[in-house]
Amino acid sequence: MSEILIQIDGKEVKARPGMTVLEAAQKAGISIPTLCYHEKLAPFGGCRLCIVEVDVLGSTKLAGNFLHRIKTRGANVKVHRGAGAFV
């Protein structure tokens, strides 16, 4: 499967389709805070600490970084660090 390019906090990152934002960030050495994530457990996203802003072709949405799967090139992801980022 070929890699696609996305941007995370302005840094170009290579990812595979179906990879989560968290997986792509970790592979690129970008830290995204998590609290309820554990690689051996099913994704939950209850703490909302890992919220990222994903912009694909002008459509922006908020998503849990390990719940959001990368589907297409050109995604621009902004990481919102800190529990109060959207309060």
PDB file of N, CA and C in Angstrom:
ATOM      1  N   MET A   1       0.852  -1.174   0.000  1.00  0.00           N
ATOM      2  CA  MET A   1       0.000   0.000   0.000  1.00  0.00           C
ATOM      3  C   MET A   1       0.899   1.238   0.000  1.00  0.00           C
ATOM      4  N   SER A   2       0.606   2.192  -0.844  1.00  0.00           N
ATOM      5  CA  SER A   2       1.468   3.367  -0.965  1.00  0.00           C
ATOM      6  C   SER A   2       1.222   4.363   0.163  1.00  0.00           C
ATOM      7  N   GLU A   3       2.264   5.114   0.475  1.00  0.00           N
ATOM      8  CA  GLU A   3       2.153   6.128   1.524  1.00  0.00           C
ATOM      9  C   GLU A   3       1.600   7.413   0.944  1.00  0.00           C
ATOM     10  N   ILE A   4       0.933   8.179   1.780  1.00  0.00           N
ATOM     11  CA  ILE A   4       0.400   9.476   1.398  1.00  0.00           C
ATOM     12  C   ILE A   4       0.989  10.524   2.327  1.00  0.00           C
ATOM     13  N   LEU A   5       0.976  11.762   1.904  1.00  0.00           N
ATOM     14  CA  LEU A   5       1.502  12.847   2.724  1.00  0.00           C
ATOM     15  C   LEU A   5       0.371  13.615   3.379  1.00  0.00           C
ATOM     16  N   ILE A   6       0.531  13.859   4.670  1.00  0.00           N
ATOM     17  CA  ILE A   6      -0.381  14.728   5.412  1.00  0.00           C
ATOM     18  C   ILE A   6       0.486  15.717   6.179  1.00  0.00           C
ATOM     19  N   GLN A   7      -0.135  16.699   6.784  1.00  0.00           N
ATOM     20  CA  GLN A   7       0.593  17.634   7.632  1.00  0.00           C
ATOM     21  C   GLN A   7       0.038  17.556   9.046  1.00  0.00           C
ATOM     22  N   ILE A   8       0.955  17.479  10.004  1.00  0.00           N
ATOM     23  CA  ILE A   8       0.580  17.522  11.416  1.00  0.00           C
ATOM     24  C   ILE A   8       1.342  18.683  12.027  1.00  0.00           C
ATOM     25  N   ASP A   9       0.612  19.684  12.490  1.00  0.00           N
ATOM     26  CA  ASP A   9       1.205  20.908  13.040  1.00  0.00           C
ATOM     27  C   ASP A   9       2.253  21.511  12.098  1.00  0.00           C
ATOM     28  N   GLY A  10       1.943  21.509  10.807  1.00  0.00           N
ATOM     29  CA  GLY A  10       2.822  22.113   9.819  1.00  0.00           C
ATOM     30  C   GLY A  10       3.971  21.238   9.351  1.00  0.00           C
ATOM     31  N   LYS A  11       4.125  20.057   9.939  1.00  0.00           N
ATOM     32  CA  LYS A  11       5.207  19.152   9.543  1.00  0.00           C
ATOM     33  C   LYS A  11       4.657  18.100   8.586  1.00  0.00           C
ATOM     34  N   GLU A  12       5.328  17.913   7.445  1.00  0.00           N
ATOM     35  CA  GLU A  12       4.907  16.908   6.488  1.00  0.00           C
ATOM     36  C   GLU A  12       5.216  15.518   7.032  1.00  0.00           C
ATOM     37  N   VAL A  13       4.212  14.651   7.001  1.00  0.00           N
ATOM     38  CA  VAL A  13       4.314  13.310   7.582  1.00  0.00           C
ATOM     39  C   VAL A  13       3.829  12.285   6.561  1.00  0.00           C
ATOM     40  N   LYS A  14       4.566  11.195   6.422  1.00  0.00           N
ATOM     41  CA  LYS A  14       4.136  10.091   5.563  1.00  0.00           C
ATOM     42  C   LYS A  14       3.259   9.148   6.371  1.00  0.00           C
ATOM     43  N   ALA A  15       2.146   8.722   5.772  1.00  0.00           N
ATOM     44  CA  ALA A  15       1.222   7.811   6.441  1.00  0.00           C
ATOM     45  C   ALA A  15       0.643   6.842   5.419  1.00  0.00           C
ATOM     46  N   ARG A  16       0.110   5.748   5.920  1.00  0.00           N
ATOM     47  CA  ARG A  16      -0.594   4.796   5.069  1.00  0.00           C
ATOM     48  C   ARG A  16      -2.097   5.013   5.231  1.00  0.00           C
ATOM     49  N   PRO A  17      -2.863   4.857   4.155  1.00  0.00           N
ATOM     50  CA  PRO A  17      -4.321   4.938   4.315  1.00  0.00           C
ATOM     51  C   PRO A  17      -4.787   3.943   5.374  1.00  0.00           C
ATOM     52  N   GLY A  18      -5.677   4.371   6.252  1.00  0.00           N
ATOM     53  CA  GLY A  18      -6.172   3.512   7.330  1.00  0.00           C
ATOM     54  C   GLY A  18      -5.417   3.672   8.632  1.00  0.00           C
ATOM     55  N   MET A  19      -4.247   4.288   8.575  1.00  0.00           N
ATOM     56  CA  MET A  19      -3.455   4.556   9.774  1.00  0.00           C
ATOM     57  C   MET A  19      -4.161   5.659  10.574  1.00  0.00           C
ATOM     58  N   THR A  20      -4.090   5.604  11.889  1.00  0.00           N
ATOM     59  CA  THR A  20      -4.681   6.678  12.685  1.00  0.00           C
ATOM     60  C   THR A  20      -3.739   7.878  12.736  1.00  0.00           C
ATOM     61  N   VAL A  21      -4.295   9.036  13.081  1.00  0.00           N
ATOM     62  CA  VAL A  21      -3.476  10.237  13.238  1.00  0.00           C
ATOM     63  C   VAL A  21      -2.411   9.991  14.308  1.00  0.00           C
ATOM     64  N   LEU A  22      -2.774   9.332  15.394  1.00  0.00           N
ATOM     65  CA  LEU A  22      -1.816   9.050  16.462  1.00  0.00           C
ATOM     66  C   LEU A  22      -0.670   8.176  15.956  1.00  0.00           C
ATOM     67  N   GLU A  23      -0.976   7.137  15.194  1.00  0.00           N
ATOM     68  CA  GLU A  23       0.070   6.264  14.655  1.00  0.00           C
ATOM     69  C   GLU A  23       1.016   7.040  13.746  1.00  0.00           C
ATOM     70  N   ALA A  24       0.463   7.878  12.882  1.00  0.00           N
ATOM     71  CA  ALA A  24       1.286   8.670  11.967  1.00  0.00           C
ATOM     72  C   ALA A  24       2.160   9.658  12.739  1.00  0.00           C
ATOM     73  N   ALA A  25       1.587  10.289  13.761  1.00  0.00           N
ATOM     74  CA  ALA A  25       2.342  11.252  14.574  1.00  0.00           C
ATOM     75  C   ALA A  25       3.478  10.552  15.314  1.00  0.00           C
ATOM     76  N   GLN A  26       3.181   9.424  15.936  1.00  0.00           N
ATOM     77  CA  GLN A  26       4.221   8.690  16.662  1.00  0.00           C
ATOM     78  C   GLN A  26       5.342   8.251  15.735  1.00  0.00           C
ATOM     79  N   LYS A  27       4.997   7.787  14.542  1.00  0.00           N
ATOM     80  CA  LYS A  27       5.995   7.356  13.563  1.00  0.00           C
ATOM     81  C   LYS A  27       6.913   8.527  13.181  1.00  0.00           C
ATOM     82  N   ALA A  28       6.355   9.745  13.168  1.00  0.00           N
ATOM     83  CA  ALA A  28       7.120  10.937  12.786  1.00  0.00           C
ATOM     84  C   ALA A  28       7.782  11.618  13.983  1.00  0.00           C
ATOM     85  N   GLY A  29       7.610  11.058  15.188  1.00  0.00           N
ATOM     86  CA  GLY A  29       8.224  11.643  16.376  1.00  0.00           C
ATOM     87  C   GLY A  29       7.480  12.837  16.933  1.00  0.00           C
ATOM     88  N   ILE A  30       6.194  12.972  16.590  1.00  0.00           N
ATOM     89  CA  ILE A  30       5.366  14.082  17.081  1.00  0.00           C
ATOM     90  C   ILE A  30       4.564  13.585  18.278  1.00  0.00           C
ATOM     91  N   SER A  31       4.652  14.313  19.371  1.00  0.00           N
ATOM     92  CA  SER A  31       3.954  13.919  20.596  1.00  0.00           C
ATOM     93  C   SER A  31       2.537  14.489  20.624  1.00  0.00           C
ATOM     94  N   ILE A  32       1.570  13.612  20.847  1.00  0.00           N
ATOM     95  CA  ILE A  32       0.181  14.017  21.046  1.00  0.00           C
ATOM     96  C   ILE A  32      -0.240  13.434  22.392  1.00  0.00           C
ATOM     97  N   PRO A  33      -0.703  14.286  23.315  1.00  0.00           N
ATOM     98  CA  PRO A  33      -1.079  13.770  24.633  1.00  0.00           C
ATOM     99  C   PRO A  33      -2.289  12.829  24.556  1.00  0.00           C
ATOM    100  N   THR A  34      -2.234  11.783  25.360  1.00  0.00           N
ATOM    101  CA  THR A  34      -3.353  10.839  25.484  1.00  0.00           C
ATOM    102  C   THR A  34      -3.496  10.480  26.957  1.00  0.00           C
ATOM    103  N   LEU A  35      -4.675  10.066  27.324  1.00  0.00           N
ATOM    104  CA  LEU A  35      -4.900   9.635  28.702  1.00  0.00           C
ATOM    105  C   LEU A  35      -5.562   8.258  28.717  1.00  0.00           C
ATOM    106  N   CYS A  36      -6.628   8.083  27.931  1.00  0.00           N
ATOM    107  CA  CYS A  36      -7.364   6.820  27.958  1.00  0.00           C
ATOM    108  C   CYS A  36      -6.920   5.850  26.864  1.00  0.00           C
ATOM    109  N   TYR A  37      -5.930   6.222  26.061  1.00  0.00           N
ATOM    110  CA  TYR A  37      -5.456   5.341  24.986  1.00  0.00           C
ATOM    111  C   TYR A  37      -4.504   4.276  25.533  1.00  0.00           C
ATOM    112  N   HIS A  38      -4.688   3.064  25.064  1.00  0.00           N
ATOM    113  CA  HIS A  38      -3.738   1.985  25.321  1.00  0.00           C
ATOM    114  C   HIS A  38      -3.772   1.078  24.102  1.00  0.00           C
ATOM    115  N   GLU A  39      -2.604   0.749  23.572  1.00  0.00           N
ATOM    116  CA  GLU A  39      -2.518  -0.007  22.322  1.00  0.00           C
ATOM    117  C   GLU A  39      -3.190  -1.379  22.376  1.00  0.00           C
ATOM    118  N   LYS A  40      -3.375  -1.943  23.561  1.00  0.00           N
ATOM    119  CA  LYS A  40      -3.969  -3.274  23.676  1.00  0.00           C
ATOM    120  C   LYS A  40      -5.471  -3.236  23.959  1.00  0.00           C
ATOM    121  N   LEU A  41      -6.038  -2.027  24.057  1.00  0.00           N
ATOM    122  CA  LEU A  41      -7.467  -1.891  24.323  1.00  0.00           C
ATOM    123  C   LEU A  41      -8.185  -1.303  23.117  1.00  0.00           C
ATOM    124  N   ALA A  42      -9.476  -1.561  23.017  1.00  0.00           N
ATOM    125  CA  ALA A  42     -10.282  -0.983  21.937  1.00  0.00           C
ATOM    126  C   ALA A  42     -10.327   0.536  22.103  1.00  0.00           C
ATOM    127  N   PRO A  43     -10.337   1.293  21.008  1.00  0.00           N
ATOM    128  CA  PRO A  43     -10.401   2.755  21.099  1.00  0.00           C
ATOM    129  C   PRO A  43     -11.644   3.203  21.861  1.00  0.00           C
ATOM    130  N   PHE A  44     -11.462   4.175  22.743  1.00  0.00           N
ATOM    131  CA  PHE A  44     -12.569   4.680  23.558  1.00  0.00           C
ATOM    132  C   PHE A  44     -12.748   6.181  23.364  1.00  0.00           C
ATOM    133  N   GLY A  45     -11.717   6.969  23.590  1.00  0.00           N
ATOM    134  CA  GLY A  45     -11.780   8.409  23.367  1.00  0.00           C
ATOM    135  C   GLY A  45     -12.577   9.173  24.399  1.00  0.00           C
ATOM    136  N   GLY A  46     -12.790   8.616  25.561  1.00  0.00           N
ATOM    137  CA  GLY A  46     -13.623   9.243  26.575  1.00  0.00           C
ATOM    138  C   GLY A  46     -13.031  10.468  27.244  1.00  0.00           C
ATOM    139  N   CYS A  47     -11.721  10.553  27.361  1.00  0.00           N
ATOM    140  CA  CYS A  47     -11.122  11.667  28.099  1.00  0.00           C
ATOM    141  C   CYS A  47     -11.020  12.934  27.255  1.00  0.00           C
ATOM    142  N   ARG A  48     -11.032  12.812  25.937  1.00  0.00           N
ATOM    143  CA  ARG A  48     -10.977  13.938  24.994  1.00  0.00           C
ATOM    144  C   ARG A  48      -9.679  14.744  25.069  1.00  0.00           C
ATOM    145  N   LEU A  49      -8.666  14.218  25.700  1.00  0.00           N
ATOM    146  CA  LEU A  49      -7.383  14.907  25.776  1.00  0.00           C
ATOM    147  C   LEU A  49      -6.676  14.921  24.427  1.00  0.00           C
ATOM    148  N   CYS A  50      -6.971  13.955  23.588  1.00  0.00           N
ATOM    149  CA  CYS A  50      -6.252  13.789  22.319  1.00  0.00           C
ATOM    150  C   CYS A  50      -6.946  14.448  21.130  1.00  0.00           C
ATOM    151  N   ILE A  51      -7.850  15.366  21.368  1.00  0.00           N
ATOM    152  CA  ILE A  51      -8.602  15.981  20.270  1.00  0.00           C
ATOM    153  C   ILE A  51      -7.668  16.691  19.297  1.00  0.00           C
ATOM    154  N   VAL A  52      -7.882  16.439  18.007  1.00  0.00           N
ATOM    155  CA  VAL A  52      -7.154  17.135  16.954  1.00  0.00           C
ATOM    156  C   VAL A  52      -8.170  17.756  15.999  1.00  0.00           C
ATOM    157  N   GLU A  53      -7.735  18.795  15.301  1.00  0.00           N
ATOM    158  CA  GLU A  53      -8.554  19.441  14.287  1.00  0.00           C
ATOM    159  C   GLU A  53      -8.066  18.933  12.934  1.00  0.00           C
ATOM    160  N   VAL A  54      -8.954  18.311  12.171  1.00  0.00           N
ATOM    161  CA  VAL A  54      -8.588  17.722  10.883  1.00  0.00           C
ATOM    162  C   VAL A  54      -9.279  18.501   9.770  1.00  0.00           C
ATOM    163  N   ASP A  55      -8.474  19.013   8.844  1.00  0.00           N
ATOM    164  CA  ASP A  55      -8.991  19.756   7.690  1.00  0.00           C
ATOM    165  C   ASP A  55      -8.640  18.972   6.434  1.00  0.00           C
ATOM    166  N   VAL A  56      -9.664  18.506   5.732  1.00  0.00           N
ATOM    167  CA  VAL A  56      -9.473  17.795   4.473  1.00  0.00           C
ATOM    168  C   VAL A  56     -10.285  18.523   3.408  1.00  0.00           C
ATOM    169  N   LEU A  57      -9.573  19.081   2.435  1.00  0.00           N
ATOM    170  CA  LEU A  57     -10.205  19.782   1.315  1.00  0.00           C
ATOM    171  C   LEU A  57     -11.184  20.860   1.776  1.00  0.00           C
ATOM    172  N   GLY A  58     -10.797  21.605   2.815  1.00  0.00           N
ATOM    173  CA  GLY A  58     -11.608  22.718   3.297  1.00  0.00           C
ATOM    174  C   GLY A  58     -12.694  22.348   4.284  1.00  0.00           C
ATOM    175  N   SER A  59     -12.875  21.087   4.565  1.00  0.00           N
ATOM    176  CA  SER A  59     -13.863  20.641   5.541  1.00  0.00           C
ATOM    177  C   SER A  59     -13.133  20.305   6.842  1.00  0.00           C
ATOM    178  N   THR A  60     -13.443  21.055   7.903  1.00  0.00           N
ATOM    179  CA  THR A  60     -12.751  20.891   9.180  1.00  0.00           C
ATOM    180  C   THR A  60     -13.663  20.218  10.199  1.00  0.00           C
ATOM    181  N   LYS A  61     -13.073  19.271  10.954  1.00  0.00           N
ATOM    182  CA  LYS A  61     -13.825  18.647  12.045  1.00  0.00           C
ATOM    183  C   LYS A  61     -12.872  18.336  13.187  1.00  0.00           C
ATOM    184  N   LEU A  62     -13.425  18.168  14.375  1.00  0.00           N
ATOM    185  CA  LEU A  62     -12.660  17.762  15.549  1.00  0.00           C
ATOM    186  C   LEU A  62     -12.790  16.256  15.693  1.00  0.00           C
ATOM    187  N   ALA A  63     -11.682  15.620  16.048  1.00  0.00           N
ATOM    188  CA  ALA A  63     -11.698  14.159  16.167  1.00  0.00           C
ATOM    189  C   ALA A  63     -10.696  13.710  17.204  1.00  0.00           C
ATOM    190  N   GLY A  64     -10.970  12.569  17.820  1.00  0.00           N
ATOM    191  CA  GLY A  64      -9.980  11.922  18.675  1.00  0.00           C
ATOM    192  C   GLY A  64      -8.893  11.376  17.771  1.00  0.00           C
ATOM    193  N   ASN A  65      -7.642  11.655  18.086  1.00  0.00           N
ATOM    194  CA  ASN A  65      -6.568  11.324  17.147  1.00  0.00           C
ATOM    195  C   ASN A  65      -6.390   9.833  16.907  1.00  0.00           C
ATOM    196  N   PHE A  66      -6.718   8.995  17.866  1.00  0.00           N
ATOM    197  CA  PHE A  66      -6.545   7.564  17.611  1.00  0.00           C
ATOM    198  C   PHE A  66      -7.834   6.932  17.113  1.00  0.00           C
ATOM    199  N   LEU A  67      -8.887   7.724  16.994  1.00  0.00           N
ATOM    200  CA  LEU A  67     -10.128   7.243  16.401  1.00  0.00           C
ATOM    201  C   LEU A  67     -10.213   7.634  14.924  1.00  0.00           C
ATOM    202  N   HIS A  68      -9.537   8.728  14.553  1.00  0.00           N
ATOM    203  CA  HIS A  68      -9.616   9.230  13.177  1.00  0.00           C
ATOM    204  C   HIS A  68      -8.613   8.511  12.283  1.00  0.00           C
ATOM    205  N   ARG A  69      -9.103   7.853  11.258  1.00  0.00           N
ATOM    206  CA  ARG A  69      -8.243   7.141  10.312  1.00  0.00           C
ATOM    207  C   ARG A  69      -7.988   8.006   9.087  1.00  0.00           C
ATOM    208  N   ILE A  70      -6.765   7.981   8.610  1.00  0.00           N
ATOM    209  CA  ILE A  70      -6.361   8.764   7.453  1.00  0.00           C
ATOM    210  C   ILE A  70      -6.856   8.066   6.200  1.00  0.00           C
ATOM    211  N   LYS A  71      -7.572   8.830   5.360  1.00  0.00           N
ATOM    212  CA  LYS A  71      -8.163   8.237   4.164  1.00  0.00           C
ATOM    213  C   LYS A  71      -7.580   8.802   2.879  1.00  0.00           C
ATOM    214  N   THR A  72      -7.151  10.041   2.905  1.00  0.00           N
ATOM    215  CA  THR A  72      -6.714  10.687   1.671  1.00  0.00           C
ATOM    216  C   THR A  72      -5.537  11.617   1.925  1.00  0.00           C
ATOM    217  N   ARG A  73      -4.780  11.893   0.893  1.00  0.00           N
ATOM    218  CA  ARG A  73      -3.635  12.795   1.044  1.00  0.00           C
ATOM    219  C   ARG A  73      -4.145  14.221   1.222  1.00  0.00           C
ATOM    220  N   GLY A  74      -3.271  15.051   1.713  1.00  0.00           N
ATOM    221  CA  GLY A  74      -3.587  16.464   1.855  1.00  0.00           C
ATOM    222  C   GLY A  74      -4.281  16.838   3.149  1.00  0.00           C
ATOM    223  N   ALA A  75      -4.475  15.897   4.050  1.00  0.00           N
ATOM    224  CA  ALA A  75      -5.090  16.233   5.327  1.00  0.00           C
ATOM    225  C   ALA A  75      -4.144  17.140   6.112  1.00  0.00           C
ATOM    226  N   ASN A  76      -4.702  18.144   6.753  1.00  0.00           N
ATOM    227  CA  ASN A  76      -3.940  19.066   7.590  1.00  0.00           C
ATOM    228  C   ASN A  76      -4.471  18.916   9.012  1.00  0.00           C
ATOM    229  N   VAL A  77      -3.605  18.489   9.924  1.00  0.00           N
ATOM    230  CA  VAL A  77      -4.020  18.197  11.294  1.00  0.00           C
ATOM    231  C   VAL A  77      -3.372  19.183  12.248  1.00  0.00           C
ATOM    232  N   LYS A  78      -4.175  19.780  13.125  1.00  0.00           N
ATOM    233  CA  LYS A  78      -3.663  20.639  14.194  1.00  0.00           C
ATOM    234  C   LYS A  78      -3.930  19.939  15.517  1.00  0.00           C
ATOM    235  N   VAL A  79      -2.884  19.816  16.319  1.00  0.00           N
ATOM    236  CA  VAL A  79      -3.015  19.187  17.630  1.00  0.00           C
ATOM    237  C   VAL A  79      -3.335  20.275  18.649  1.00  0.00           C
ATOM    238  N   HIS A  80      -4.354  20.048  19.453  1.00  0.00           N
ATOM    239  CA  HIS A  80      -4.723  20.978  20.517  1.00  0.00           C
ATOM    240  C   HIS A  80      -4.281  20.354  21.831  1.00  0.00           C
ATOM    241  N   ARG A  81      -3.162  20.845  22.346  1.00  0.00           N
ATOM    242  CA  ARG A  81      -2.593  20.269  23.558  1.00  0.00           C
ATOM    243  C   ARG A  81      -3.181  20.947  24.785  1.00  0.00           C
ATOM    244  N   GLY A  82      -3.590  20.128  25.741  1.00  0.00           N
ATOM    245  CA  GLY A  82      -4.128  20.653  26.986  1.00  0.00           C
ATOM    246  C   GLY A  82      -5.622  20.380  27.094  1.00  0.00           C
ATOM    247  N   ALA A  83      -6.049  20.000  28.263  1.00  0.00           N
ATOM    248  CA  ALA A  83      -7.428  19.594  28.481  1.00  0.00           C
ATOM    249  C   ALA A  83      -8.420  20.715  28.268  1.00  0.00           C
ATOM    250  N   GLY A  84      -8.020  21.954  28.440  1.00  0.00           N
ATOM    251  CA  GLY A  84      -8.952  23.072  28.313  1.00  0.00           C
ATOM    252  C   GLY A  84      -8.956  23.728  26.953  1.00  0.00           C
ATOM    253  N   ALA A  85      -8.411  23.086  25.940  1.00  0.00           N
ATOM    254  CA  ALA A  85      -8.261  23.702  24.628  1.00  0.00           C
ATOM    255  C   ALA A  85      -9.595  24.120  24.004  1.00  0.00           C
ATOM    256  N   PHE A  86     -10.679  23.446  24.341  1.00  0.00           N
ATOM    257  CA  PHE A  86     -11.957  23.764  23.714  1.00  0.00           C
ATOM    258  C   PHE A  86     -13.027  24.179  24.711  1.00  0.00           C
ATOM    259  N   VAL A  87     -12.620  24.512  25.908  1.00  0.00           N
ATOM    260  CA  VAL A  87     -13.581  24.899  26.939  1.00  0.00           C
ATOM    261  C   VAL A  87     -13.845  26.378  26.854  1.00  0.00           C
TER     262      VAL A  87
END
